[in-house]
Tab-separated table of C-alpha atoms in Angstrom:
chain	number	residue	atom	x	y	z
A	25	MET	CA	13.700	-22.748	0.013
A	26	SER	CA	12.246	-19.808	1.931
A	27	LEU	CA	9.618	-21.992	3.559
A	28	ALA	CA	12.331	-24.379	4.796
A	29	LEU	CA	14.377	-21.431	6.104
A	30	TYR	CA	11.294	-20.088	7.847
A	31	GLY	CA	10.612	-23.458	9.479
A	32	LEU	CA	14.226	-23.651	10.598
A	33	ALA	CA	14.015	-20.094	11.952
A	34	VAL	CA	10.932	-20.965	14.024
A	35	VAL	CA	12.598	-24.087	15.428
A	36	LEU	CA	15.772	-22.131	16.238
A	37	PHE	CA	13.736	-19.409	17.951
A	38	LEU	CA	11.978	-21.990	20.115
A	39	VAL	CA	15.231	-23.778	20.988
A	40	SER	CA	16.855	-20.458	21.851
A	41	SER	CA	13.912	-19.450	24.033
A	42	PHE	CA	13.845	-22.737	25.919
A	43	GLY	CA	17.626	-22.726	26.204
A	44	TYR	CA	17.562	-19.289	27.784
A	45	PHE	CA	14.700	-20.252	30.098
A	46	HIS	CA	16.639	-23.288	31.330
A	47	GLY	CA	19.894	-21.394	31.804
A	48	ARG	CA	21.707	-22.793	28.764
A	49	PHE	CA	22.975	-19.396	27.669
A	50	GLY	CA	25.546	-20.677	25.173
A	51	LEU	CA	22.873	-22.693	23.399
A	52	ALA	CA	20.483	-19.743	23.527
A	53	TYR	CA	23.098	-17.441	22.028
A	54	LEU	CA	24.142	-19.769	19.204
A	55	THR	CA	20.616	-20.688	18.205
A	56	GLY	CA	19.558	-17.037	18.518
A	57	VAL	CA	22.245	-15.933	16.078
A	58	ALA	CA	21.281	-18.749	13.692
A	59	PHE	CA	17.624	-17.694	14.042
A	60	TRP	CA	18.433	-14.135	13.074
A	61	ALA	CA	20.417	-15.333	10.056
A	62	CYS	CA	17.583	-17.583	8.835
A	63	SER	CA	14.776	-15.115	9.456
A	64	GLY	CA	16.789	-12.274	7.944
A	65	ALA	CA	17.326	-14.347	4.813
A	66	VAL	CA	13.594	-15.099	4.606
A	67	VAL	CA	12.647	-11.437	4.958
A	68	LEU	CA	15.216	-10.339	2.372
A	69	ARG	CA	14.019	-12.969	-0.123
A	70	GLU	CA	10.291	-12.509	0.327
A	71	MET	CA	9.883	-8.754	0.801
A	72	GLY	CA	10.890	-5.903	-1.425
A	73	GLY	CA	14.301	-4.354	-0.820
A	74	ALA	CA	13.254	-1.163	0.988
A	75	LEU	CA	10.493	-2.832	2.998
A	76	ALA	CA	12.856	-5.635	4.011
A	77	TRP	CA	15.462	-3.204	5.330
A	78	ILE	CA	12.829	-1.089	7.105
A	79	THR	CA	11.716	-4.310	8.797
A	80	LEU	CA	15.150	-5.731	9.532
A	81	ILE	CA	16.742	-2.695	11.144
A	82	PRO	CA	14.396	-2.490	14.159
A	83	LEU	CA	13.638	-6.216	14.363
A	84	LEU	CA	17.040	-7.727	13.610
A	85	PHE	CA	19.976	-5.381	13.939
A	86	LEU	CA	18.951	-3.312	16.972
A	87	PRO	CA	18.145	-6.370	19.149
A	88	ALA	CA	21.433	-7.939	18.068
A	89	LEU	CA	23.163	-4.768	19.230
A	90	PHE	CA	21.281	-4.974	22.553
A	91	LEU	CA	22.437	-8.558	23.038
A	92	PHE	CA	26.011	-7.676	22.142
A	93	VAL	CA	26.017	-4.872	24.730
A	94	HIS	CA	24.516	-7.261	27.273
A	95	THR	CA	27.157	-9.884	26.515
A	96	VAL	CA	29.948	-7.363	27.030
A	97	ASP	CA	28.228	-6.038	30.134
A	98	ALA	CA	27.852	-9.520	31.619
A	99	ARG	CA	31.631	-9.886	31.423
A	100	THR	CA	32.501	-6.450	32.806
A	101	GLY	CA	29.531	-5.564	35.037
A	102	THR	CA	29.629	-1.951	33.940
A	103	PHE	CA	26.056	-1.189	32.870
A	104	ILE	CA	24.003	-3.865	34.655
A	105	PHE	CA	20.794	-1.869	35.103
A	106	PRO	CA	20.319	-0.439	31.578
A	107	THR	CA	21.067	-3.716	29.812
A	108	MET	CA	19.001	-6.081	31.941
A	109	TYR	CA	16.057	-5.449	29.634
A	110	SER	CA	17.980	-6.262	26.460
A	111	ILE	CA	17.245	-9.989	26.450
A	112	PRO	CA	13.439	-9.692	26.807
A	113	VAL	CA	13.472	-6.970	24.137
A	114	ALA	CA	15.501	-9.244	21.838
A	115	TYR	CA	13.086	-12.160	22.297
A	116	LEU	CA	10.057	-9.915	21.824
A	117	THR	CA	11.443	-8.505	18.590
A	118	GLY	CA	12.387	-12.044	17.556
A	119	ALA	CA	8.770	-13.116	18.012
A	120	ILE	CA	7.609	-10.130	15.966
A	121	LEU	CA	10.170	-11.049	13.312
A	122	VAL	CA	8.696	-14.561	13.119
A	123	VAL	CA	5.272	-13.023	12.431
A	124	VAL	CA	6.645	-10.546	9.872
A	125	ALA	CA	8.558	-13.296	8.063
A	126	ALA	CA	5.367	-15.367	7.943
A	127	ALA	CA	3.542	-12.373	6.458
A	128	GLY	CA	6.302	-12.038	3.894
A	129	LEU	CA	5.825	-15.676	2.929
A	130	ALA	CA	2.039	-15.378	2.804
A	131	PHE	CA	1.829	-12.194	0.755
């Protein structure tokens, strides 16, 4: 089950990345949220409780918070400069999360 979730997470990450690159922001957002759900489930299943939460907080919850702030900011235009880096940070941490989830499956 975890291997299938991991495969789905990788596919969702790639679809989200390509969607964002091609300006399909709705697709990128929906597949990004689904990616975080799948990869979070893999990490929680395959790693010990404390290690999983130490991994998930910086790699899952903080980037999700960055993207939420960016989404609100895109609507209001209040904090354009500080949040323009939130999307690359979210994709970078997503890529790291893919590697960490693979390590969790392997070990």
